[in-house]
């Protein structure tokens, strides 16, 4: 198991509502509270591209940004 952790901050007037974790384009899970963490494991050795996307709530429409 590999512990994944993302650090996200929202701008003034915004709140992070969740951080989603992806391997390639496949969502592997999400975290809705700090620290934004997810344990991940795979049975296949290799190189992987892992990204996290934070979603922030605001008075404007929801904002999503890859981090």
C-alpha positions as a printed Julia matrix, in Angstrom:
67×3 Matrix{Float64}:
   0.0    0.0     0.0
   1.28   3.43   -0.96
   0.0    6.41    1.03
  -0.99   9.27   -1.28
  -1.37  12.78    0.11
  -2.29  16.07   -1.53
  -2.05  19.57   -0.12
  -4.73  21.98   -1.31
  -5.67  25.52   -0.36
  -8.64  27.53   -1.49
  -8.58  31.23   -2.19
 -10.48  33.84   -0.22
 -14.17  33.0     0.02
 -13.63  29.4    -1.09
 -13.51  26.07    0.73
 -12.02  22.8    -0.5
 -14.86  20.26   -0.52
 -12.92  17.24   -1.77
  -9.72  16.06   -3.39
 -10.01  13.27   -5.96
  -7.07  10.99   -6.79
  -6.47   9.54  -10.27
  -4.13   7.0   -11.84
  -4.03   8.12  -15.43
  -7.64   9.08  -16.16
  -9.15   6.55  -13.72
 -10.46   7.87  -10.4
  -9.16   5.68   -7.58
 -10.76   7.53   -4.66
 -11.33  10.81   -2.89
 -10.81  12.52    0.43
 -13.21  15.09    1.86
 -11.15  16.36    4.79
  -7.65  17.42    5.69
  -5.25  15.82    5.45
  -6.29  14.8     1.94
  -4.99  11.24    1.92
  -5.73   7.96    0.17
  -4.04   4.57    0.55
  -3.41   3.0    -2.88
  -2.16  -0.41   -3.86
  -1.66  -2.28   -7.11
  -0.59  -5.78   -8.02
   1.15  -4.64  -11.19
   4.67  -3.24  -10.97
   5.41  -0.28  -13.19
   5.4    3.49  -13.59
   2.13   5.33  -12.96
   0.98   8.92  -13.41
  -0.91   9.88  -10.27
  -2.74  13.19  -10.03
  -5.05  14.87   -7.56
  -7.88  17.27   -8.35
  -9.23  19.67   -5.74
 -12.82  20.89   -5.84
 -13.58  24.2    -4.14
 -16.99  25.55   -3.19
 -17.69  29.25   -3.53
 -20.61  31.53   -4.15
 -19.72  31.04   -7.82
 -20.11  27.67   -9.6
 -17.9   24.88   -8.24
 -14.27  25.14   -9.29
 -12.13  22.09  -10.07
  -8.4   22.23  -10.59
  -5.75  19.54  -11.01
  -2.98  19.85   -8.45
